[in-house]
Amino acid sequence: MTTLAPVLTIDGPSGAGKGTISRIVARRLGWHYLDSGALYRAVGVAASWADIDTSDASALVRCTFDTKVQFVEQGEAMRVLVNGTDATDELRLETTGALASAIAAIPEVRGALKERQRAFRIAPGLVADGRDMGTVIFPDAQFKVFLTASAEERAQRRHKQLKDKGVSVSFDDLLREIMARDARDAQRIVAPLKPADDAVIIDTTDIDIEKVVVRVMDLLPVSAA
Ligand code: DC
């Protein structure tokens, strides 16, 4: 009998700190890391390269099956190749996030990515970050976390991140975009954004990254940590 590797799922809305927290926890545990949002973003990028209209669901589903995504570690950073081309920077754009969110509402697209995500579950363990990791992809995960933060706080974090990169955007536009994405992710029929019944909910609005990491690590048995 094969025993499935342990999984820690970290779900939540965009900007709640999932990516940062998941990466740090995965590194400390020596576990693999799945950035499931990057898969949806990669399909979005591939679709835009192929000039596929967002209203053409069947072309988007075909594109999902055809898109090859590779995660390549580069020191501390992770590069993402889409059909062999480094698309890391394009993947992080706000426009790509919005496109990914729209594409992610198509049930067949989600179905096409299901097994690909499950394939990341390999020893010694997996930290999986997304919207439906604990509810749909790994419902039997041993450890589940749902990270939240107020929309204002998440917009502020994103605003600072972009400012540090020299990108100037309006705070109000960012807040509007974050709220629109929350609504779309939470209201879709298939795998909407919501905490699993057995997830531990952590509000990160007023706590710093290290404290959140400690709270997540405290959920794991000492043997895993
Ligand atoms: O986590 P992210 O911002 O990179 O995700 C981009 C979009 O992809 C998000 O708005 C919704 C979608 N997504 C999803 O539907 N399910 C996931 N497990 C991960 C992301």
PDB file of N, CA and C and ligand atoms in Angstrom, residues 14 18 35-38 40-41 92 97 100-101 104 110 117 129-133 181 185 188, ligand 1:
ATOM      1  N   SER A  14      -6.768  36.924  -2.917  1.00  0.00           N
ATOM      2  CA  SER A  14      -5.488  37.462  -3.373  1.00  0.00           C
ATOM      3  C   SER A  14      -5.006  38.561  -2.428  1.00  0.00           C
ATOM      4  N   LYS A  18      -0.669  34.488   1.061  1.00  0.00           N
ATOM      5  CA  LYS A  18      -0.524  33.030   0.844  1.00  0.00           C
ATOM      6  C   LYS A  18       0.814  32.659   0.231  1.00  0.00           C
ATOM      7  N   ASP A  35       2.160  26.487  -6.404  1.00  0.00           N
ATOM      8  CA  ASP A  35       1.505  27.791  -6.570  1.00  0.00           C
ATOM      9  C   ASP A  35       0.417  27.574  -7.618  1.00  0.00           C
ATOM     10  N   SER A  36      -0.783  27.163  -7.151  1.00  0.00           N
ATOM     11  CA  SER A  36      -1.816  26.782  -8.133  1.00  0.00           C
ATOM     12  C   SER A  36      -2.293  27.978  -8.945  1.00  0.00           C
ATOM     13  N   GLY A  37      -2.238  29.179  -8.354  1.00  0.00           N
ATOM     14  CA  GLY A  37      -2.645  30.372  -9.093  1.00  0.00           C
ATOM     15  C   GLY A  37      -1.787  30.561 -10.335  1.00  0.00           C
ATOM     16  N   ALA A  38      -0.501  30.156 -10.226  1.00  0.00           N
ATOM     17  CA  ALA A  38       0.412  30.313 -11.374  1.00  0.00           C
ATOM     18  C   ALA A  38      -0.058  29.457 -12.545  1.00  0.00           C
ATOM     19  N   TYR A  40      -3.266  28.807 -13.333  1.00  0.00           N
ATOM     20  CA  TYR A  40      -4.360  29.546 -13.977  1.00  0.00           C
ATOM     21  C   TYR A  40      -3.814  30.766 -14.723  1.00  0.00           C
ATOM     22  N   ARG A  41      -2.818  31.437 -14.105  1.00  0.00           N
ATOM     23  CA  ARG A  41      -2.208  32.590 -14.771  1.00  0.00           C
ATOM     24  C   ARG A  41      -1.501  32.153 -16.055  1.00  0.00           C
ATOM     25  N   ARG A  92       2.844  37.869 -13.206  1.00  0.00           N
ATOM     26  CA  ARG A  92       2.551  38.634 -11.998  1.00  0.00           C
ATOM     27  C   ARG A  92       1.726  39.890 -12.260  1.00  0.00           C
ATOM     28  N   GLY A  97      -3.716  38.443 -13.565  1.00  0.00           N
ATOM     29  CA  GLY A  97      -4.503  37.939 -12.439  1.00  0.00           C
ATOM     30  C   GLY A  97      -5.997  37.995 -12.744  1.00  0.00           C
ATOM     31  N   ALA A 100      -6.791  35.338 -15.295  1.00  0.00           N
ATOM     32  CA  ALA A 100      -6.778  34.011 -14.652  1.00  0.00           C
ATOM     33  C   ALA A 100      -8.075  33.792 -13.876  1.00  0.00           C
ATOM     34  N   SER A 101      -8.520  34.824 -13.192  1.00  0.00           N
ATOM     35  CA  SER A 101      -9.734  34.713 -12.388  1.00  0.00           C
ATOM     36  C   SER A 101     -10.951  34.433 -13.282  1.00  0.00           C
ATOM     37  N   ALA A 104     -10.632  30.890 -14.623  1.00  0.00           N
ATOM     38  CA  ALA A 104     -10.799  29.907 -13.545  1.00  0.00           C
ATOM     39  C   ALA A 104     -12.261  29.626 -13.219  1.00  0.00           C
ATOM     40  N   ARG A 110     -10.990  24.076 -14.810  1.00  0.00           N
ATOM     41  CA  ARG A 110     -10.615  23.595 -13.468  1.00  0.00           C
ATOM     42  C   ARG A 110     -10.394  22.088 -13.499  1.00  0.00           C
ATOM     43  N   GLN A 117      -2.438  19.289 -10.605  1.00  0.00           N
ATOM     44  CA  GLN A 117      -2.149  19.820  -9.268  1.00  0.00           C
ATOM     45  C   GLN A 117      -1.879  18.674  -8.290  1.00  0.00           C
ATOM     46  N   ASP A 129      -0.840  26.202  -2.336  1.00  0.00           N
ATOM     47  CA  ASP A 129      -1.439  27.531  -2.143  1.00  0.00           C
ATOM     48  C   ASP A 129      -2.462  27.824  -3.240  1.00  0.00           C
ATOM     49  N   GLY A 130      -3.654  28.301  -2.858  1.00  0.00           N
ATOM     50  CA  GLY A 130      -4.659  28.607  -3.878  1.00  0.00           C
ATOM     51  C   GLY A 130      -5.978  29.070  -3.308  1.00  0.00           C
ATOM     52  N   ARG A 131      -7.061  28.653  -3.980  1.00  0.00           N
ATOM     53  CA  ARG A 131      -8.404  29.040  -3.534  1.00  0.00           C
ATOM     54  C   ARG A 131      -9.199  27.812  -3.091  1.00  0.00           C
ATOM     55  N   ASP A 132      -8.883  26.655  -3.701  1.00  0.00           N
ATOM     56  CA  ASP A 132      -9.692  25.450  -3.460  1.00  0.00           C
ATOM     57  C   ASP A 132      -8.814  24.253  -3.103  1.00  0.00           C
ATOM     58  N   MET A 133      -7.626  24.536  -2.557  1.00  0.00           N
ATOM     59  CA  MET A 133      -6.711  23.434  -2.242  1.00  0.00           C
ATOM     60  C   MET A 133      -7.293  22.517  -1.163  1.00  0.00           C
ATOM     61  N   ARG A 181     -12.177  40.961  -7.906  1.00  0.00           N
ATOM     62  CA  ARG A 181     -11.626  39.602  -8.029  1.00  0.00           C
ATOM     63  C   ARG A 181     -12.161  38.709  -6.894  1.00  0.00           C
ATOM     64  N   ASP A 185     -14.184  35.303  -7.584  1.00  0.00           N
ATOM     65  CA  ASP A 185     -13.660  34.023  -7.074  1.00  0.00           C
ATOM     66  C   ASP A 185     -14.624  33.370  -6.072  1.00  0.00           C
ATOM     67  N   ARG A 188     -18.284  32.147  -8.041  1.00  0.00           N
ATOM     68  CA  ARG A 188     -18.385  31.192  -9.150  1.00  0.00           C
ATOM     69  C   ARG A 188     -19.000  29.895  -8.642  1.00  0.00           C
TER      70      ARG A 188
HETATM   71  O1   DC B   1      -3.437  33.226  -6.396  1.00  0.00           O
HETATM   72  P1   DC B   1      -3.409  34.040  -7.681  1.00  0.00           P
HETATM   73  O2   DC B   1      -3.732  35.495  -7.462  1.00  0.00           O
HETATM   74  O3   DC B   1      -2.142  33.863  -8.434  1.00  0.00           O
HETATM   75  O4   DC B   1      -4.586  33.429  -8.602  1.00  0.00           O
HETATM   76  C1   DC B   1      -4.993  34.037  -9.799  1.00  0.00           C
HETATM   77  C2   DC B   1      -6.438  33.663 -10.087  1.00  0.00           C
HETATM   78  O5   DC B   1      -6.519  32.274 -10.393  1.00  0.00           O
HETATM   79  C3   DC B   1      -7.414  33.896  -8.933  1.00  0.00           C
HETATM   80  O6   DC B   1      -8.017  35.166  -8.979  1.00  0.00           O
HETATM   81  C4   DC B   1      -8.425  32.805  -9.098  1.00  0.00           C
HETATM   82  C5   DC B   1      -7.696  31.715  -9.816  1.00  0.00           C
HETATM   83  N1   DC B   1      -7.346  30.583  -8.952  1.00  0.00           N
HETATM   84  C6   DC B   1      -8.322  29.659  -8.713  1.00  0.00           C
HETATM   85  O7   DC B   1      -9.446  29.816  -9.175  1.00  0.00           O
HETATM   86  N2   DC B   1      -8.029  28.540  -7.987  1.00  0.00           N
HETATM   87  C7   DC B   1      -6.812  28.364  -7.450  1.00  0.00           C
HETATM   88  N3   DC B   1      -6.561  27.254  -6.754  1.00  0.00           N
HETATM   89  C8   DC B   1      -5.810  29.338  -7.652  1.00  0.00           C
HETATM   90  C9   DC B   1      -6.110  30.461  -8.399  1.00  0.00           C
END
